[in-house]
XYZ file of C-alpha atoms in Angstrom:
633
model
C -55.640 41.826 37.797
C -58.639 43.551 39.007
C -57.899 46.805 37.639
C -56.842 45.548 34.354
C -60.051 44.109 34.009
C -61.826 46.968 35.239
C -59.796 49.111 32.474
C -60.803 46.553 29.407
C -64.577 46.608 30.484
C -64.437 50.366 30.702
C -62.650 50.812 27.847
C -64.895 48.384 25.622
C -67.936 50.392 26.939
C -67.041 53.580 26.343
C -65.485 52.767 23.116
C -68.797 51.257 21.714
C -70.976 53.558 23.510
C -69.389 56.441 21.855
C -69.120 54.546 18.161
C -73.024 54.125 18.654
C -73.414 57.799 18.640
C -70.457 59.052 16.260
C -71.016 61.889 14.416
C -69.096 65.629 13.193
C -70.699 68.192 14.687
C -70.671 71.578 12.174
C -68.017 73.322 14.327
C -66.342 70.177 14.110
C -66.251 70.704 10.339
C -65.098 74.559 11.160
C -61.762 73.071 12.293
C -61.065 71.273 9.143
C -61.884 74.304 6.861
C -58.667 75.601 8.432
C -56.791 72.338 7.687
C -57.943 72.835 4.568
C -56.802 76.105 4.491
C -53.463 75.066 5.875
C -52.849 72.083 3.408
C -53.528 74.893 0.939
C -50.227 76.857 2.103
C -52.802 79.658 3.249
C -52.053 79.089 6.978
C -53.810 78.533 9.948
C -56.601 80.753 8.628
C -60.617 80.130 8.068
C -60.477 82.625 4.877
C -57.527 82.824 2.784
C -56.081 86.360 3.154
C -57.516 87.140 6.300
C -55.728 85.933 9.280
C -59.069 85.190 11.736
C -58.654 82.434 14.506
C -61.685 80.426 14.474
C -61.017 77.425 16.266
C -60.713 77.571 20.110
C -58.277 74.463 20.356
C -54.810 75.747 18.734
C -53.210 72.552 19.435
C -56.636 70.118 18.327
C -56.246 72.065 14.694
C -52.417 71.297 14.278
C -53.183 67.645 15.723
C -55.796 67.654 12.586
C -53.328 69.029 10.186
C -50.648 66.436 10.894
C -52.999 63.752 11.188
C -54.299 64.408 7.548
C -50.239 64.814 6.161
C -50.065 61.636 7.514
C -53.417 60.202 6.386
C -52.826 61.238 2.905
C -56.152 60.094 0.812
C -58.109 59.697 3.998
C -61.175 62.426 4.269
C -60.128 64.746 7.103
C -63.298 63.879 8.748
C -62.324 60.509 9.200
C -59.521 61.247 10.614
C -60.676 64.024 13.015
C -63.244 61.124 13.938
C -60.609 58.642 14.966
C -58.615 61.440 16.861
C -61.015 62.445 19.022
C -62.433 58.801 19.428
C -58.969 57.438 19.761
C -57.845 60.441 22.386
C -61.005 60.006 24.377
C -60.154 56.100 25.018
C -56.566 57.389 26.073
C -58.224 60.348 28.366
C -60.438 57.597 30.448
C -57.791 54.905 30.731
C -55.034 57.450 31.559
C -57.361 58.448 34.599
C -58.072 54.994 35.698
C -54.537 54.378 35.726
C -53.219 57.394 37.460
C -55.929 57.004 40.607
C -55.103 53.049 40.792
C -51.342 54.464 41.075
C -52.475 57.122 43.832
C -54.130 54.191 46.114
C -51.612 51.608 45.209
C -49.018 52.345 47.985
C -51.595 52.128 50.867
C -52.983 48.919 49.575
C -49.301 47.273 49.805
C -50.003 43.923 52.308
C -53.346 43.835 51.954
C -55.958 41.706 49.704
C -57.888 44.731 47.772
C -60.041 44.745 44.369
C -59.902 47.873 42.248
C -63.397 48.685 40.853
C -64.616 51.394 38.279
C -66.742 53.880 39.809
C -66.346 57.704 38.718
C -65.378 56.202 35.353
C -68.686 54.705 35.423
C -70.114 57.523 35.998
C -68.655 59.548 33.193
C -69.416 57.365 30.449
C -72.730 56.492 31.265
C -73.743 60.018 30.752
C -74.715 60.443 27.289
C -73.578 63.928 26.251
C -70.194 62.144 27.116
C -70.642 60.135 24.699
C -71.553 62.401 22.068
C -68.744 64.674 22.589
C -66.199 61.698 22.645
C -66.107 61.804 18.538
C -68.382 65.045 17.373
C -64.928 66.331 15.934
C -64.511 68.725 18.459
C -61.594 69.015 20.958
C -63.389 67.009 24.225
C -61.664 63.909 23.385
C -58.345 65.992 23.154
C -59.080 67.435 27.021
C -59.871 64.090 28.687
C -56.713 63.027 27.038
C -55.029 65.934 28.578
C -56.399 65.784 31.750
C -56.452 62.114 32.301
C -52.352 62.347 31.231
C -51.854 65.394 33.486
C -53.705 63.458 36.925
C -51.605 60.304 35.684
C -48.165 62.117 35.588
C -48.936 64.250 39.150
C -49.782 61.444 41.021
C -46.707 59.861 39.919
C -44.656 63.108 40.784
C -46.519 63.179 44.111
C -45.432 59.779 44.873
C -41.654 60.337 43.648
C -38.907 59.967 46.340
C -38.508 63.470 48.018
C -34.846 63.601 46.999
C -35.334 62.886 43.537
C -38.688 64.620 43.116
C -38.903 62.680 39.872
C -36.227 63.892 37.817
C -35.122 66.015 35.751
C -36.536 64.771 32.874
C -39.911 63.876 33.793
C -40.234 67.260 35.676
C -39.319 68.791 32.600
C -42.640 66.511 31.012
C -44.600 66.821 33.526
C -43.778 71.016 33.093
C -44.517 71.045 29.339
C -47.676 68.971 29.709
C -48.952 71.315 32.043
C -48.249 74.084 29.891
C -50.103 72.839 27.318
C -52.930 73.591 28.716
C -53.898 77.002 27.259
C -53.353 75.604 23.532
C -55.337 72.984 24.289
C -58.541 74.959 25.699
C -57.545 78.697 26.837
C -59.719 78.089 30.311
C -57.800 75.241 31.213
C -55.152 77.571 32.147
C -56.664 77.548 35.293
C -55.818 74.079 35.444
C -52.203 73.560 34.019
C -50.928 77.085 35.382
C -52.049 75.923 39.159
C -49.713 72.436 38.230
C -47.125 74.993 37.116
C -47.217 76.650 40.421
C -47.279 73.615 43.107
C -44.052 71.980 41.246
C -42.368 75.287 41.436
C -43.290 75.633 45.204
C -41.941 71.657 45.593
C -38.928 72.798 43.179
C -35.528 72.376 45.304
C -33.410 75.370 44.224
C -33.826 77.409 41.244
C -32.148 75.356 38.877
C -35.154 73.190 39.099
C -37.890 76.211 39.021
C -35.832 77.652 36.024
C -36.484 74.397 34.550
C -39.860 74.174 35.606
C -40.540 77.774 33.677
C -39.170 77.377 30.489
C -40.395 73.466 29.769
C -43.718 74.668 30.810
C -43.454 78.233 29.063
C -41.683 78.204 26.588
C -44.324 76.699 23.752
C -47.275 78.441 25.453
C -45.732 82.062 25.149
C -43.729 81.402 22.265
C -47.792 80.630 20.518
C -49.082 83.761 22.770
C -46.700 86.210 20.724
C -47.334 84.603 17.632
C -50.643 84.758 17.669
C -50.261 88.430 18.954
C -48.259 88.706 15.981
C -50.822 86.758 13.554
C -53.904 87.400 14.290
C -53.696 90.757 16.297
C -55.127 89.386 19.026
C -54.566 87.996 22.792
C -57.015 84.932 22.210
C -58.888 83.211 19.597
C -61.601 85.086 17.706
C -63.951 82.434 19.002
C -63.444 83.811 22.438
C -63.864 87.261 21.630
C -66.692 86.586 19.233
C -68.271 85.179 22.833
C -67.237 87.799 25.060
C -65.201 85.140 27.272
C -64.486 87.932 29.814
C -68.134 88.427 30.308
C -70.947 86.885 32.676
C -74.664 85.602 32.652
C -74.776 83.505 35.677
C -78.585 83.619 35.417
C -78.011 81.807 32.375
C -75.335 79.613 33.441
C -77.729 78.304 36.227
C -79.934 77.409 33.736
C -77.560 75.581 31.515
C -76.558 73.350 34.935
C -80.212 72.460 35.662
C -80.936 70.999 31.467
C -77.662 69.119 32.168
C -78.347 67.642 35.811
C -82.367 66.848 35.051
C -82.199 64.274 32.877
C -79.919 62.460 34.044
C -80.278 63.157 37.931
C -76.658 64.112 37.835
C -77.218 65.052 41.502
C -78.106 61.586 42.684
C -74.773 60.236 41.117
C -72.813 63.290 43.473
C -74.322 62.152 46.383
C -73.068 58.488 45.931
C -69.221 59.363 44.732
C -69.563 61.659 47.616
C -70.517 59.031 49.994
C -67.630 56.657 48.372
C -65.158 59.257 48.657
C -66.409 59.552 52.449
C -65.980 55.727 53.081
C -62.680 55.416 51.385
C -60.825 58.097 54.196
C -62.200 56.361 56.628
C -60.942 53.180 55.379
C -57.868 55.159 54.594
C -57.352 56.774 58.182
C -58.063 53.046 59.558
C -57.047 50.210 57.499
C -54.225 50.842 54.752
C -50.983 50.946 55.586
C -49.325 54.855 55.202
C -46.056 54.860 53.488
C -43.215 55.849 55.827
C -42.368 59.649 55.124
C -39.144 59.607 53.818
C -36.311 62.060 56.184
C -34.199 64.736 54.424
C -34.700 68.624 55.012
C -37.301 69.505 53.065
C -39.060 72.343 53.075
C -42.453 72.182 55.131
C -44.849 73.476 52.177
C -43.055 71.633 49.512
C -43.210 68.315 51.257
C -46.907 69.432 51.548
C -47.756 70.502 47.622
C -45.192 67.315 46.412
C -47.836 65.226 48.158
C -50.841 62.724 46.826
C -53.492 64.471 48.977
C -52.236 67.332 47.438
C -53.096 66.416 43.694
C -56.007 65.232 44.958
C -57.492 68.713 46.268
C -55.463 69.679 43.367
C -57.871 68.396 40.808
C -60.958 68.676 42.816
C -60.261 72.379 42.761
C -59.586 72.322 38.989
C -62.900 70.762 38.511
C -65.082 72.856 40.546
C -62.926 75.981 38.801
C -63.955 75.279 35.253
C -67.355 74.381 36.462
C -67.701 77.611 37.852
C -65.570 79.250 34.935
C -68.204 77.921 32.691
C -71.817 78.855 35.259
C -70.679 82.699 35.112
C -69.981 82.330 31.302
C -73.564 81.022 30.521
C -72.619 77.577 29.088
C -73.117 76.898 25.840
C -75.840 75.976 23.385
C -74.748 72.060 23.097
C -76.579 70.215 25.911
C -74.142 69.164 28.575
C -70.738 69.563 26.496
C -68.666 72.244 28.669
C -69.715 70.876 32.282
C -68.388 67.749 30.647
C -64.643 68.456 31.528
C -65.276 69.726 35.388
C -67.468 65.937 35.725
C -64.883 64.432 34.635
C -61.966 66.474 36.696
C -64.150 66.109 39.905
C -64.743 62.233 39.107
C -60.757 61.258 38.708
C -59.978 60.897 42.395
C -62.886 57.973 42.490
C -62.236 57.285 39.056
C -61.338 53.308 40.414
C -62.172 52.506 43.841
C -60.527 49.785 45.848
C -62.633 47.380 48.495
C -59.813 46.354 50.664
C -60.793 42.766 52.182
C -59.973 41.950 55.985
C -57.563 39.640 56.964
C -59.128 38.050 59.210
C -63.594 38.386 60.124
C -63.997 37.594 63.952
C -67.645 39.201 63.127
C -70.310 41.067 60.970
C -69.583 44.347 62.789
C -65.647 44.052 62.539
C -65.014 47.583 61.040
C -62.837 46.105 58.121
C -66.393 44.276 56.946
C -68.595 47.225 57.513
C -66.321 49.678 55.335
C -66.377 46.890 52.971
C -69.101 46.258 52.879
C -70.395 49.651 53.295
C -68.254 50.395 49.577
C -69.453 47.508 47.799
C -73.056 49.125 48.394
C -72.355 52.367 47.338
C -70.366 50.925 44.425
C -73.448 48.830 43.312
C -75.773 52.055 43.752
C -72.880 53.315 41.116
C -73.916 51.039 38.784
C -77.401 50.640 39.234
C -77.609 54.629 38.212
C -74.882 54.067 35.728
C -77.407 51.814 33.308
C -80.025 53.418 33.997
C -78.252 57.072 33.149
C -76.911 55.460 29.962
C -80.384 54.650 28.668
C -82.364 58.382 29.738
C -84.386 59.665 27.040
C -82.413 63.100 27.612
C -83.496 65.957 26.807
C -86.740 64.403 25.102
C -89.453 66.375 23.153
C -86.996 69.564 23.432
C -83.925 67.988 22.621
C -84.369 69.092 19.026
C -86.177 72.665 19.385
C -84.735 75.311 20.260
C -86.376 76.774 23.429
C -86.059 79.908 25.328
C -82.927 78.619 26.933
C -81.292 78.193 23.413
C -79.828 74.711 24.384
C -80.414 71.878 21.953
C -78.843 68.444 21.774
C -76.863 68.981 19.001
C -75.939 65.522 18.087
C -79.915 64.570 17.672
C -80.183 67.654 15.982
C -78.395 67.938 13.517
C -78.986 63.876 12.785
C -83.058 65.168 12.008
C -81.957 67.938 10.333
C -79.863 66.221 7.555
C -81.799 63.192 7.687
C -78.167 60.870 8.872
C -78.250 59.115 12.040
C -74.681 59.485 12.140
C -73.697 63.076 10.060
C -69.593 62.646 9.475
C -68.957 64.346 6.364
C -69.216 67.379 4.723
C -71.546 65.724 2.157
C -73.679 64.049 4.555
C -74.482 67.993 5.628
C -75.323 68.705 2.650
C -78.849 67.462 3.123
C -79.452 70.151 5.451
C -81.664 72.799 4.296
C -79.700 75.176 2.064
C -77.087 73.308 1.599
C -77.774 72.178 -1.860
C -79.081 75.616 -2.900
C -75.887 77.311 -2.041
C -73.889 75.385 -4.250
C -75.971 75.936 -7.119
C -76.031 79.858 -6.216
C -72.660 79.916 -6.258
C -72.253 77.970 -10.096
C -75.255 80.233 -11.314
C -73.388 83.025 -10.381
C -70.243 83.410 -12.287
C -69.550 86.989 -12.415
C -69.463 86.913 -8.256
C -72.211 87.381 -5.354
C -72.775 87.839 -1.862
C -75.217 85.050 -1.106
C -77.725 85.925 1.880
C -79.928 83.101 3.631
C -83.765 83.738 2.200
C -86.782 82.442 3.858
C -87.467 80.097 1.724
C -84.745 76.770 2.196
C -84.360 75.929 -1.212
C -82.927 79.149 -2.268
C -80.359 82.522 -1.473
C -80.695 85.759 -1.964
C -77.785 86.866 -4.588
C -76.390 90.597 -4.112
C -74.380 90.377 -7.413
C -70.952 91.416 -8.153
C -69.528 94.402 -9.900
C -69.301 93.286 -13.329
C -65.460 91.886 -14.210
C -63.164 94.285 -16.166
C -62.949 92.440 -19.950
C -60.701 89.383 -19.780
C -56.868 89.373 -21.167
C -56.542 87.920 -24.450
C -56.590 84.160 -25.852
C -58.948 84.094 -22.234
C -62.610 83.129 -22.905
C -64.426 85.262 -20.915
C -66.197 82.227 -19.143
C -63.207 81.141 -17.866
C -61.857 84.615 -16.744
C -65.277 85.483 -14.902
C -64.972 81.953 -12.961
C -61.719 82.267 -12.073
C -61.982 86.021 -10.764
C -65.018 85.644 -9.371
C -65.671 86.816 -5.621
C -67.780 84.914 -4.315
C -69.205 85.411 -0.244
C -71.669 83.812 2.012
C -72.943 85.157 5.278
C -74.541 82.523 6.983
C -74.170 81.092 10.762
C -73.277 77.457 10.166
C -69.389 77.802 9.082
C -68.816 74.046 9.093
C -70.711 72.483 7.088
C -70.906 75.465 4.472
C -67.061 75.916 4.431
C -66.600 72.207 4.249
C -68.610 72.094 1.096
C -67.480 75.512 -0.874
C -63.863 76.195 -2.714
C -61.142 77.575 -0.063
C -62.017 80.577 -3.040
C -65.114 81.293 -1.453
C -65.222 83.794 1.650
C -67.793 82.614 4.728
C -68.483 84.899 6.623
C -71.302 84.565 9.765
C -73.474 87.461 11.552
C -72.107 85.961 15.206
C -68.160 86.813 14.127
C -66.516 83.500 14.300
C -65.018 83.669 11.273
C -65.863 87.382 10.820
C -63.682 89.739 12.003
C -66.522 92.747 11.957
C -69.375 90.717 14.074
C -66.566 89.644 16.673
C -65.872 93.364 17.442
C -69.234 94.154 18.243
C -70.807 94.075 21.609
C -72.631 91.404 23.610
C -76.193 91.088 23.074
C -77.176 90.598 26.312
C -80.298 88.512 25.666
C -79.516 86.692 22.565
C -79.317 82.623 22.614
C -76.295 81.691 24.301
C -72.882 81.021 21.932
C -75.015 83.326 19.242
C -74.801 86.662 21.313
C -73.264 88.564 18.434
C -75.488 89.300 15.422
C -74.427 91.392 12.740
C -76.815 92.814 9.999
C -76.163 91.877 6.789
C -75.847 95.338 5.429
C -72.113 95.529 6.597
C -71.782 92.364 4.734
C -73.673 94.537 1.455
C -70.777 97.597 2.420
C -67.948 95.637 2.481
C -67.274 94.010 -0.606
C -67.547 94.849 -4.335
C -71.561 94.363 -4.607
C -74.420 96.185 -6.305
C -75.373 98.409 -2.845
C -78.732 99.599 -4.476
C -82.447 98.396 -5.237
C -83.283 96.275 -6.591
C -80.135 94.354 -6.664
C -80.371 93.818 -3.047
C -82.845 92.708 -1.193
C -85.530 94.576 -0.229
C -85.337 93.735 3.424
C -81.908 95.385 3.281
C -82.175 99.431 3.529
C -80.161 101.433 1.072
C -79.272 103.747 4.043
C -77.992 101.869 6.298
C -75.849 100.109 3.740
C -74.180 103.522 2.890
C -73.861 104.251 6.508
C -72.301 100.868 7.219
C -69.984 101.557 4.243
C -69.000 105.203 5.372
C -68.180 103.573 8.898
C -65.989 101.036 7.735
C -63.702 104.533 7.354
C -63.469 104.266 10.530
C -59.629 104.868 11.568
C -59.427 102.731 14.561
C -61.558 100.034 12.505
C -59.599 100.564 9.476
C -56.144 99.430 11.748
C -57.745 96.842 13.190
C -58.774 95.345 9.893
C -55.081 96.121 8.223
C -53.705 94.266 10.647
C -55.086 91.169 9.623
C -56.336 91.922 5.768
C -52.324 93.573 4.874
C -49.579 91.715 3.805
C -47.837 90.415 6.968
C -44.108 91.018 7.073
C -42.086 91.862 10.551
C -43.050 95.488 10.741
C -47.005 94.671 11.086
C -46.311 91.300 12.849
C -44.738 93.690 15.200
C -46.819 95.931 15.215
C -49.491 94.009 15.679
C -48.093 92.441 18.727
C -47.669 96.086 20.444
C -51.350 96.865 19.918
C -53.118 93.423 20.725
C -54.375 94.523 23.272
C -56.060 97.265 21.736
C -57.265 95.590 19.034
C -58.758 92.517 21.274
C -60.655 95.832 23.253
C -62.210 97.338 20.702
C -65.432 97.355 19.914
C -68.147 98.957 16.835
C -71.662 99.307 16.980
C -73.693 96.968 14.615
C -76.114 99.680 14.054
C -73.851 102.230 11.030
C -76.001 105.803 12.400
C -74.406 104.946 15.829
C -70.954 103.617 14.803
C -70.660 106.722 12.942
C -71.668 108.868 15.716
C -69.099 106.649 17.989
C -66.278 107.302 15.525
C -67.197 111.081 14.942
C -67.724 110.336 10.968
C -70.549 112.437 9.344
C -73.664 111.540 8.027
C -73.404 110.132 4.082
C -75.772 111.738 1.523
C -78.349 108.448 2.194
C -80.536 108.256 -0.981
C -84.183 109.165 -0.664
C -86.047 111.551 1.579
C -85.585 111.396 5.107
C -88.108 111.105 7.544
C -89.326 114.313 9.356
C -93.046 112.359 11.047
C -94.564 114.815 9.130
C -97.594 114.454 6.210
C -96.139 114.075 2.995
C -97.102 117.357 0.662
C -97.352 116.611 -2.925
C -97.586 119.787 -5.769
């Protein structure tokens, strides 16, 4: 009864706290550009006929697209909203429920309450609760993970000569391999659940089993996308440099998430709980008899619940220091949010196990009782007063030399919402408007370029259209083959509110496949350490490349450079491979060099990355400049 209680209260908290601070983040709305896209028959692209992975969750955009087929009418932000609200309920009482399964067995005989207490602790902290809607995939991995701890403990606990069953190892296997289409990082996670059932596995009917329901969707994805998209991860990753590491910054990122909150006062008292409860363990609950049969020393060690617990410890302090050597992330708090919560499930619920009998204050039964009911109330005390912090206060809105914002505040003073869910509601954000009227004052085509001033773009105009066929107006003709391409950073919200017609494009290479295969800036704001100049955006495409129909920050130059290095043979391929028709040959092909094309890298600046590819120097308009006086006649 206790525990079911526990679960309602926690459940009715978290569920309002995060509705009190609901809201689509703009990568959120980069997701359902590609559902659009995908509704469309265009596939699981951000740009129709160019195959670029922009979302980092493979399996949180499919969940998307056959929410909306089933939603019909509904706005696909609504629906991504009550996904990831809906999946982070499930992640938190999935977690409850596997660690009240993990103490249940010692507790058999004895008069014990089950409490909340790392759950607690994870909802109270605020960036939780902004990242439990926010359209992005967290509510997707607590779901995961809280399903993944539930089903281990419960394969942990399994009679040794059943070890579960077939079936639900088979589950248990394919949940676990889930993990990389979930978040490519968890890997960590999932593949070391892969590899303690195949240790426990008796024979190798059972690891064969173990393999392919854990496998077989993961790789089968991995070639596809290999075969897709040319590359060995998502575009996001690569656009991010995944592989690389700024611990300096990472350190940073940990200290803006622990300060507000004192993140490092709520440690020390799970700590302490964890501390009490083996010593209650080791002296008071009963240990289930370990059941006889010959099997093997290590497995009856990995098929254990201590096991799963160091298990997910590990996991958590893994991705925590996965994400420390990556650098974090711009959004206050979001990425550390899945090791918190991975390190919190063992203590998730805690149980106070009452003595039978008290023959005085100093019985140990009534210390350890007593001494959790302290530490449980400390919990809670740090719980409210966590859940009402300030945050990140005066800075949560500016961006400061450590480039981290809270996004969620943010973006609700920058489009004027206190809750931003749709694509309309962003377009109160500066720009926003002005783009859409570029883009219908612009018939004939442009490449729109942010200007200084919010209310307007820059417009690098089209080649003018060929004359249209006849009985075809020629307004009609120019709108409908019209090319029309904005390079801008915020893909969400401008994708959400532009025709699927419309290319977007961004300087960082999310959804552009020339800024992702640049290098690192090592300096830049973290999440934004790619930043293409818009003169390769100029080269590209079929725009006016000269004065004064671009602007006049952009150099003539360098846009005939840029243009002369996009001749580039080995950028050339990589571009074919996701611009060409796809049929088997390049799907094949494209799986054979994915690894190549994942590698490679151009320099933003076109004099070097035509130096780097060995092309030679365009006639570049204009006389070049020698440093010495100009002579006139």
């Amino acid at each position: 009864m206790s525990l079911w209680l526990g679960v309602v209260v926690v459940t009715v908290l978290w569920g309002w706290g995060a509705w009190q601070r609901r809201w689509i983040a703009d990568d959120g709305l980069i997701v359902l550009r590609t559902v659009r896209n995908l509704l469309a028959g265009n596939g699981p692209v951000f740009n129709a006929g160019e195959r670029v992975e922009s979302n980092t969750s493979t399996l949180w955009t499919f969940l998307n697209y056959f929410g909306a087929l089933i939603a019909g009418p509904v706005r696909l932000e609504y629906v991504a909203l009550a996904l990831a609200l809906g999946l982070s309920i499930a992640g938190v009482v999935f977690v409850m429920l596997g660690t009240a399964r993990l103490f249940a067995p010692g507790l058999q005989g004895h008069r014990a309450v089950l409490l909340p207490a790392g759950a607690l602790v994870y909802i109270a902290i605020p960036p939780a609760r902004d990242f439990a809607t926010s359209g992005l995939e967290n509510g997707l991995v607590l779901a995961w993970v809280g399903l993944l701890w539930w089903m281990m403990i419960v394969w942990a606990q399994a009679p040794r000569t059943q070890r579960g069953g077939p079936f639900f190892i088979a589950a248990l296997a394919f949940v676990a391999g889930l993990s990389v289409l979930v978040r490519p990082e968890l890997a960590l996670v999932g593949g070391l659940a892969l590899v303690m059932m195949l240790v426990a596995a008796g024979g190798w009917g059972s690891r064969l089993l173990v393999v392919v329901a854990g496998g077989l969707l993961p790789v089968g994805y991995q070639i596809f996308r290999m075969g897709y998209y040319g590359l060995l991860f998502p575009q996001t990753a690569l656009a991010k440099d995944a592989s690389g590491d700024k611990w300096g910054q990472g350190l940073i990122y940990l200290a803006n998430f622990n300060r507000p909150y004192a993140l490092w006062l709520a440690a020390l008292l799970v700590i302490a709980l964890g501390a009490v409860l083996l010593a209650a363990r080791a002296t008071t609950w009963r240990r289930p008899a370990e059941p006889l049969g010959n099997w093997g020393r290590w497995a009856r060690r990995i098929q254990s619940p201590a096991a799963v617990v160091i298990f997910m410890l590990v996991s958590g302090l893994l991705q925590a220091l996965y994400w420390i050597r990556q650098g974090g992330d711009f959004m206050h708090g979001r990425v550390l949010l899945t090791p918190v919560f991975c390190l919190l499930a063992p203590v998730s619920v805690i149980p106070v196990v009452l003595p039978d009998t008290v023959r005085s204050a100093r019985d140990r039964g009534v210390v350890l009782a007593g001494a959790t009911v302290a530490l449980w109330l400390g919990v809670v005390g740090w719980s409210l007063w966590a859940a009402n912090s300030p945050g990140l206060g005066p800075d949560a809105t500016r961006v400061t030399y450590s480039g981290i914002v809270d996004e969620r505040r943010f973006y609700s003073q920058a489009t004027g919402h206190a809750h931003p869910l749709t694509a309309a509601d962003y377009l109160d954000y500066p720009r926003m408007r002005a783009v859409l009227a570029a883009i219908n004052n612009t018939p004939d085509g442009a490449l729109l370029l942010p200007s200084g001033n919010y209310d307007q773009w820059d417009v690098v105009p089209a080649y003018p259209p060929p004359p249209p066929p006849p009985g075809v107006s020629m307004d009609t003709w120019r709108r409908e083959i019209a090319h029309h391409t904005v390079f801008f950073t915020n893909l969400g919200m401008l994708g959400m509110n532009v025709g699927l017609d419309t290319r977007v494009i961004d300087q960082i290479g999310l959804a552009n496949p020339i800024a992702a295969h640049t290098a690192r800036l090592e300096d830049a704001r973290i999440g934004h350490d790619k930043n293409l100049f818009p003169d390769w955006a100029v080269a590209e495409g079929p725009w006016f490349k000269k004065h004064p129909y671009v602007p006049p920050y952009l150099d003539e130059g360098w846009i005939k450079e840029a243009e002369a290095a996009l001749g580039c043979p080995e950028t050339d391929a990589m571009l074919n491979s996701i611009r060409g028709p796809l049929g088997i040959r390049r799907f094949v092909s494209n799986v054979m060099h994915a690894l190549e094309f994942t590698r490679y890298r151009i320099d933003r600046v076109p004099e070097y990355e035509l130096r780097r590819c060995g092309l030679d120097e365009p006639d570049l308009p204009g006389t070049p400049y020698t440093g010495l006086p100009a002579t006139g006649p």
